[in-house]
PDB file of N, CA and C in Angstrom:
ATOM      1  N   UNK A   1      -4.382 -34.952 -27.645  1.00  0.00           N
ATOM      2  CA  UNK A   1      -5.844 -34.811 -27.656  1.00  0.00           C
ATOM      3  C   UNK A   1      -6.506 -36.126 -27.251  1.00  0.00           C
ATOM      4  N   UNK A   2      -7.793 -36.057 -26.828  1.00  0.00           N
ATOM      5  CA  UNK A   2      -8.154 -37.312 -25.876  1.00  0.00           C
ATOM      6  C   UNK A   2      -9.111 -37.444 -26.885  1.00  0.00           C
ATOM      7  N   UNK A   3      -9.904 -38.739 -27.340  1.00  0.00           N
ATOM      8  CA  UNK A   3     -11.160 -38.867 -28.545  1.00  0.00           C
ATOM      9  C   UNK A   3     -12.065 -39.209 -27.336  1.00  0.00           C
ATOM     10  N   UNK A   4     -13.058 -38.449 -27.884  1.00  0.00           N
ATOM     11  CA  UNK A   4     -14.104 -38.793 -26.917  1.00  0.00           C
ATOM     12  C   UNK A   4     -15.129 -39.636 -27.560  1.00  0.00           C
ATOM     13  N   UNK A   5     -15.827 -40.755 -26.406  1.00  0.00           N
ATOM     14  CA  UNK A   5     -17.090 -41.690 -27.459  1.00  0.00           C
ATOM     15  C   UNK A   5     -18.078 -40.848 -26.114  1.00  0.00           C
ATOM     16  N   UNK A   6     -19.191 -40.976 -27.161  1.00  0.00           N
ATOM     17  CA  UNK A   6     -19.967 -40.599 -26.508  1.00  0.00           C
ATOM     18  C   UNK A   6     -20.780 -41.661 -25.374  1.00  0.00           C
ATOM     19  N   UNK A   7     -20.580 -42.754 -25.386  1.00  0.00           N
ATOM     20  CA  UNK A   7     -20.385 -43.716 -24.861  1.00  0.00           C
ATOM     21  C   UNK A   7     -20.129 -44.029 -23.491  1.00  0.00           C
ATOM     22  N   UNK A   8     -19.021 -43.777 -23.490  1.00  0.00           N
ATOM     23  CA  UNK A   8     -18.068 -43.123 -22.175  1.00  0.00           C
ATOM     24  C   UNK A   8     -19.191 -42.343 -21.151  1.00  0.00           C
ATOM     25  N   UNK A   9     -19.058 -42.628 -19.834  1.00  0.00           N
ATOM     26  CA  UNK A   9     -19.772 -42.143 -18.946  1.00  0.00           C
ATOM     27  C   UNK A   9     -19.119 -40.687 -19.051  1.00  0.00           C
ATOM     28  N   UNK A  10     -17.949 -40.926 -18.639  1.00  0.00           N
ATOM     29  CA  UNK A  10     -17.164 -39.325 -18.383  1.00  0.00           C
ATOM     30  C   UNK A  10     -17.400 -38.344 -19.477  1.00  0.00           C
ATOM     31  N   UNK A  11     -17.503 -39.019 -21.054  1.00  0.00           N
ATOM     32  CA  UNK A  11     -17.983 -38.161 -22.256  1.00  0.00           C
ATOM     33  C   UNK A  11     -19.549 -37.544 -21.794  1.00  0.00           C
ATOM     34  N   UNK A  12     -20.345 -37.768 -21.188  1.00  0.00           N
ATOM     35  CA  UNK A  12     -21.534 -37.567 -21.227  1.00  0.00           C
ATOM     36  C   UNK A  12     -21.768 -36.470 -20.871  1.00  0.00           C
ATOM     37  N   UNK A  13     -20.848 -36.055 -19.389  1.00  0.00           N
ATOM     38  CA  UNK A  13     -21.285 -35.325 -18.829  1.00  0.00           C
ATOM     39  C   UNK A  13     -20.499 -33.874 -19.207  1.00  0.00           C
ATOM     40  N   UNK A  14     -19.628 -33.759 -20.425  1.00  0.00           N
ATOM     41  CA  UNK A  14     -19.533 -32.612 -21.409  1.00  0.00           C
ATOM     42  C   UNK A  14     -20.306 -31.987 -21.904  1.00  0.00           C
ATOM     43  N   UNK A  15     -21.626 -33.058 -22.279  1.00  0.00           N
ATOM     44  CA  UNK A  15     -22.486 -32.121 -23.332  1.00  0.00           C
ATOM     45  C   UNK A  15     -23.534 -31.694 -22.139  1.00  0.00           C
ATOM     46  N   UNK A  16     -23.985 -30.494 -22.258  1.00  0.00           N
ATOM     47  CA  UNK A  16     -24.951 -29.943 -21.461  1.00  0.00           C
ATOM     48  C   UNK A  16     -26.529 -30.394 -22.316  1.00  0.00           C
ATOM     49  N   UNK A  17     -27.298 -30.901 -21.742  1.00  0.00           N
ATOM     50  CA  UNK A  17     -28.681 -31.724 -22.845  1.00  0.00           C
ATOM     51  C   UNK A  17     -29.112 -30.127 -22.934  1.00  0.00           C
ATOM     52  N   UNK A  18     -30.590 -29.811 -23.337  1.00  0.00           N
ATOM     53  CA  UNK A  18     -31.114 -28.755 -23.428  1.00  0.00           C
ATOM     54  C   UNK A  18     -31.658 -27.862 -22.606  1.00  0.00           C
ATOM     55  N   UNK A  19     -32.172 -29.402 -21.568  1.00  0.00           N
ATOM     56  CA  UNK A  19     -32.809 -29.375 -20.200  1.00  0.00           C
ATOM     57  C   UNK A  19     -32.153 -28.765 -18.972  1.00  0.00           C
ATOM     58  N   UNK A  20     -31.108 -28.896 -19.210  1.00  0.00           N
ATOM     59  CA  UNK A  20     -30.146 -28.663 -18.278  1.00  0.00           C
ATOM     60  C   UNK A  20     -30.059 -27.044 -18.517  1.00  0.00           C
ATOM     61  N   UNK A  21     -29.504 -27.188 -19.971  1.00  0.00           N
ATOM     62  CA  UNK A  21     -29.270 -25.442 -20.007  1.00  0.00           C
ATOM     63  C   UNK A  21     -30.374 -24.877 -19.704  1.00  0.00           C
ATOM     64  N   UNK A  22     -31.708 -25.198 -20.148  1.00  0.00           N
ATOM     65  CA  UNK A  22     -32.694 -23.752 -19.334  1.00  0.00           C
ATOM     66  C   UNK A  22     -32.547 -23.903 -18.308  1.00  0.00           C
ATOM     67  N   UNK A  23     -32.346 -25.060 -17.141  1.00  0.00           N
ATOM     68  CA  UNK A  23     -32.600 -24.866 -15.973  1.00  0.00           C
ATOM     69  C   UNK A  23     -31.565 -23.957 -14.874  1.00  0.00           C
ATOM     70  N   UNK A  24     -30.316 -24.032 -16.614  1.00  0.00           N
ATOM     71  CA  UNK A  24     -29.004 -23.489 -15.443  1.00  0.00           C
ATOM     72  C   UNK A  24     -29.586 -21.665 -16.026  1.00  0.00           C
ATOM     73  N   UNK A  25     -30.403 -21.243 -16.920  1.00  0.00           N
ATOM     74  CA  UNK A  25     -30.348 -20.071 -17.332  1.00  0.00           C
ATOM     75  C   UNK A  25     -31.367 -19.429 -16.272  1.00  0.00           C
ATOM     76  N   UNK A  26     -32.457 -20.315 -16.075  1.00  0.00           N
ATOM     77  CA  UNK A  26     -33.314 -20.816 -14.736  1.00  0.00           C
ATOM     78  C   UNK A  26     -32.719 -19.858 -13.771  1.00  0.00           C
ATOM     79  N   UNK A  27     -32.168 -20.258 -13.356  1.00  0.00           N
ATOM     80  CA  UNK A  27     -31.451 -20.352 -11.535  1.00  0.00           C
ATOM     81  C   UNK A  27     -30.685 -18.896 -11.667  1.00  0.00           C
ATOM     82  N   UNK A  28     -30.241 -18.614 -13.201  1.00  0.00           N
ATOM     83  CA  UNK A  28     -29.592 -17.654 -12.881  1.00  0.00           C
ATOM     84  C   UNK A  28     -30.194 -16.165 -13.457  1.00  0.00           C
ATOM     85  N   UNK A  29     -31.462 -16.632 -13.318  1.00  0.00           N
ATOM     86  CA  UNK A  29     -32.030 -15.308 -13.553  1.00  0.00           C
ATOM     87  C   UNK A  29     -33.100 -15.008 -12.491  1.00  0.00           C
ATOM     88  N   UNK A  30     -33.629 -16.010 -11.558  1.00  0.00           N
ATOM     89  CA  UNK A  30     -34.452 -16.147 -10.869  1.00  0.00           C
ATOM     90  C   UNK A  30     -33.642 -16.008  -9.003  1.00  0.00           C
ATOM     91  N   UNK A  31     -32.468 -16.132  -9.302  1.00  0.00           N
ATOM     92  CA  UNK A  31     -31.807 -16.255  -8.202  1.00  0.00           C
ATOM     93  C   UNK A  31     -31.677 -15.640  -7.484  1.00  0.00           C
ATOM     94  N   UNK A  32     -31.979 -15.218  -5.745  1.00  0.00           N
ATOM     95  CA  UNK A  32     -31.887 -14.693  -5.001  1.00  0.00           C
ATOM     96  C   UNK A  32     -31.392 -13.657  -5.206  1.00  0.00           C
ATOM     97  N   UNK A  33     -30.016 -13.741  -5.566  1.00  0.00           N
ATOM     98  CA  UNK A  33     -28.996 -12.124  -5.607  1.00  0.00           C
ATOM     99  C   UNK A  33     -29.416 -11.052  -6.671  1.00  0.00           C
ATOM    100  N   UNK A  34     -30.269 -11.945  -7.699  1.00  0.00           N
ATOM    101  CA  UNK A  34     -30.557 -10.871  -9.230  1.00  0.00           C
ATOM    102  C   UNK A  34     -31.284 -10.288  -8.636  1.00  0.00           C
ATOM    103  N   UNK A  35     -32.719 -11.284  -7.650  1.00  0.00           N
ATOM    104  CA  UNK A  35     -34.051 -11.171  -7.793  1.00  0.00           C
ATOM    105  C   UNK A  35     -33.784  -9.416  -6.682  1.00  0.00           C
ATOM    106  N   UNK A  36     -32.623  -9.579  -6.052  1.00  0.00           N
ATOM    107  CA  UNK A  36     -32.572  -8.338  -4.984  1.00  0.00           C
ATOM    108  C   UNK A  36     -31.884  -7.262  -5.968  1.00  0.00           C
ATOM    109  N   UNK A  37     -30.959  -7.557  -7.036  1.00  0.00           N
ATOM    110  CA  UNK A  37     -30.663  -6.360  -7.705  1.00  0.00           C
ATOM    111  C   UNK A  37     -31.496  -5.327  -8.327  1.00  0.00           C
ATOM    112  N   UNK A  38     -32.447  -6.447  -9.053  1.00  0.00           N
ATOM    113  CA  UNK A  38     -33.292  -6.419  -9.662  1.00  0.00           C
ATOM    114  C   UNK A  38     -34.286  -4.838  -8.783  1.00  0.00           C
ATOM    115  N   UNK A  39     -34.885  -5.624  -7.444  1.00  0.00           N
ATOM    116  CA  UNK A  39     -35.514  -4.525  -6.615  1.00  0.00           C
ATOM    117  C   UNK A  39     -34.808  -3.401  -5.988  1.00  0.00           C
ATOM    118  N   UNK A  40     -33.413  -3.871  -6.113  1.00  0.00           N
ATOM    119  CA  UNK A  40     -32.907  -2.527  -5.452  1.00  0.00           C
ATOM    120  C   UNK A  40     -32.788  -1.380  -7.021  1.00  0.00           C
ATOM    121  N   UNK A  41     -32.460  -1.680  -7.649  1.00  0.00           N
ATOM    122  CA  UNK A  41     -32.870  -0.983  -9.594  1.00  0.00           C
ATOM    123  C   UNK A  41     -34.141  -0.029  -8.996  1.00  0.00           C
ATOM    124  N   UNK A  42     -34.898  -1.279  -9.101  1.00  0.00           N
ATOM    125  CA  UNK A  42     -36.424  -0.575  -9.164  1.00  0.00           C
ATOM    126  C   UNK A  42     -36.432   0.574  -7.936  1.00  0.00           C
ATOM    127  N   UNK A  43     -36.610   0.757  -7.006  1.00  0.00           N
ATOM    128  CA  UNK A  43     -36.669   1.633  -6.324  1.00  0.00           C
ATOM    129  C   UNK A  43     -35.594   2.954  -6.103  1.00  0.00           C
ATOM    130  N   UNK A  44     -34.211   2.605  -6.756  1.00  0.00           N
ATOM    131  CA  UNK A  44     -33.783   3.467  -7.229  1.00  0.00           C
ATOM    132  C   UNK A  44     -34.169   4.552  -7.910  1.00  0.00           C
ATOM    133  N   UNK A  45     -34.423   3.433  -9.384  1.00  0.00           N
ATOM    134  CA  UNK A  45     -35.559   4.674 -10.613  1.00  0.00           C
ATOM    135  C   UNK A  45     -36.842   5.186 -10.075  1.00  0.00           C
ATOM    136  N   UNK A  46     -37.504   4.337  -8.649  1.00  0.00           N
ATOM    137  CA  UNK A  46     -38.633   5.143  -8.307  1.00  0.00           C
ATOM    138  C   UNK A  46     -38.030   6.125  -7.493  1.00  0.00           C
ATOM    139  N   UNK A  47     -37.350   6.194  -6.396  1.00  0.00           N
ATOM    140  CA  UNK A  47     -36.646   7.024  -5.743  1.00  0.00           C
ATOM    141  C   UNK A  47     -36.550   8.031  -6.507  1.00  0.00           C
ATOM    142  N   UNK A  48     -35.441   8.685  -7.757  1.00  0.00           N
ATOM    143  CA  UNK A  48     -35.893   9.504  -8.246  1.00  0.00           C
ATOM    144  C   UNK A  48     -36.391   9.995  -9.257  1.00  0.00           C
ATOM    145  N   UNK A  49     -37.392   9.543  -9.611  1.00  0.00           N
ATOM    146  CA  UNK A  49     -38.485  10.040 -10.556  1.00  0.00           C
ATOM    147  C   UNK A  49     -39.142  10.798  -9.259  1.00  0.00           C
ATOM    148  N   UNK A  50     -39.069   9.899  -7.961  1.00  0.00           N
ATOM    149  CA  UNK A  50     -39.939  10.948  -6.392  1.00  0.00           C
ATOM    150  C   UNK A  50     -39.430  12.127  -6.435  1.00  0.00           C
ATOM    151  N   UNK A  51     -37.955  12.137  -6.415  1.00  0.00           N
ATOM    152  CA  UNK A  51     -37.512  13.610  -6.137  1.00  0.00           C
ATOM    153  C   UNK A  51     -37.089  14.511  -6.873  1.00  0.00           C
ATOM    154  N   UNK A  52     -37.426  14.312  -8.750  1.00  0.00           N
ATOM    155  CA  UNK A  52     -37.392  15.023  -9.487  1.00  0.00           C
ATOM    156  C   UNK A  52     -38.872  15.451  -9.477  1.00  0.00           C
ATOM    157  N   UNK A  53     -40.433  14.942  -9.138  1.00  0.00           N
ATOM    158  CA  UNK A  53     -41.552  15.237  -8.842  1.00  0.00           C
ATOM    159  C   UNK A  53     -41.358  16.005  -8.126  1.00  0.00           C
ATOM    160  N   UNK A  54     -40.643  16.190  -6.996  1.00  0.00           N
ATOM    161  CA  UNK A  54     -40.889  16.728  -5.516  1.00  0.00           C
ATOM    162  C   UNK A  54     -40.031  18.050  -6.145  1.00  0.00           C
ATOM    163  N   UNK A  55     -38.987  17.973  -6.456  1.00  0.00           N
ATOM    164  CA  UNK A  55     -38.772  19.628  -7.232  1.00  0.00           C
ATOM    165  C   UNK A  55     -39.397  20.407  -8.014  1.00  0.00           C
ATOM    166  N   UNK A  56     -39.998  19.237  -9.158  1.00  0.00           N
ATOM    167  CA  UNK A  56     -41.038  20.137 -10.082  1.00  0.00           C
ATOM    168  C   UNK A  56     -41.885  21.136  -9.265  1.00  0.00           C
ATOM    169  N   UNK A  57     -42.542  19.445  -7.927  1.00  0.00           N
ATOM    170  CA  UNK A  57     -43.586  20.575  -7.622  1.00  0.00           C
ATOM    171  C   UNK A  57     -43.548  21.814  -6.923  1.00  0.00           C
ATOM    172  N   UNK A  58     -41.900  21.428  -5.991  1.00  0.00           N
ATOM    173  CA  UNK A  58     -41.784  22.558  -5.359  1.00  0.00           C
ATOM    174  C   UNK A  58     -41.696  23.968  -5.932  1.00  0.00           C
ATOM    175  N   UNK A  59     -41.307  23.534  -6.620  1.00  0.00           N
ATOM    176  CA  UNK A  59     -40.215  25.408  -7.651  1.00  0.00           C
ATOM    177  C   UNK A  59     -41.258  25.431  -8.212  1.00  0.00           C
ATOM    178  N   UNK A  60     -42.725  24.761  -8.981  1.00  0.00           N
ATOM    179  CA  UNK A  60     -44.258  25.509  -8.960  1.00  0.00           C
ATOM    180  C   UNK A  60     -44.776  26.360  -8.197  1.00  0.00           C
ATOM    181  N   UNK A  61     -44.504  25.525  -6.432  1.00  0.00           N
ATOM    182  CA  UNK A  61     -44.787  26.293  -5.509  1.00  0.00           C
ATOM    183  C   UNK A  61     -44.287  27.683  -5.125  1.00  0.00           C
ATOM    184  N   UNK A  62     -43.248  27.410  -4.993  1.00  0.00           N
ATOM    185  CA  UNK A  62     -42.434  28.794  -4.528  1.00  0.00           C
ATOM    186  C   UNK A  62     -42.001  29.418  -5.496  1.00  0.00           C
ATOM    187  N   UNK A  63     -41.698  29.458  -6.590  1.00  0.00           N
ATOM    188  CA  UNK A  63     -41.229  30.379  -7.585  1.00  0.00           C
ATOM    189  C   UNK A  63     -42.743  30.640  -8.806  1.00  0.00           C
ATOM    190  N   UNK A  64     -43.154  29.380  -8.604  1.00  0.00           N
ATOM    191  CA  UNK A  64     -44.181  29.873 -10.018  1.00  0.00           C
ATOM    192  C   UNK A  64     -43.811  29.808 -11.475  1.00  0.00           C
ATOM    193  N   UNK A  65     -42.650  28.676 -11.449  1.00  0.00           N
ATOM    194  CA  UNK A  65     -42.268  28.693 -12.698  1.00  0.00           C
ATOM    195  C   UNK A  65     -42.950  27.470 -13.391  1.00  0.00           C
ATOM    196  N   UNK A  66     -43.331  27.500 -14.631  1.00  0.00           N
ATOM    197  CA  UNK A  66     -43.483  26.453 -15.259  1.00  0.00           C
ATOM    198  C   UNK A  66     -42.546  25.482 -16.125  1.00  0.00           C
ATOM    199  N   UNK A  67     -42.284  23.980 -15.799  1.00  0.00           N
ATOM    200  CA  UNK A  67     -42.343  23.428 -16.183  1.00  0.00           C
ATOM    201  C   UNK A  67     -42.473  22.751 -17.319  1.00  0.00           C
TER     202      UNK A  67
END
């Protein structure tokens, strides 16, 4: 086992400060690839909520059933 001083340059850069961690929680929630998951989600669930609408309304139309 190695003792670490905190002292030590190389010890330092173990501890993550506080600053650091939001900024790494930051990046990874804000980040390009989420920010597109994120919208491709969304238009999914809008997608079909569209085409469970678009049946309701149809089978109103043509059959007359209610809903």
């Amino acid at each position: 086992m190695v003792s670490c001083d905190l002292k030590k340059p190389l010890c330092k850069g173990i501890i993550v400060s506080k600053e650091q961690e939001t900024k790494n929680i930051e990046l990874l929630l804000f980040s390009p690839i989420n920010l597109i998951m994120l919208l491709d989600i969304l238009y999914l669930v809008a997608s079909v909520n569209l085409f469970l609408f678009v049946n309701q309304y149809s089978l109103n139309i043509f059959y007359n059933i209610d809903i």
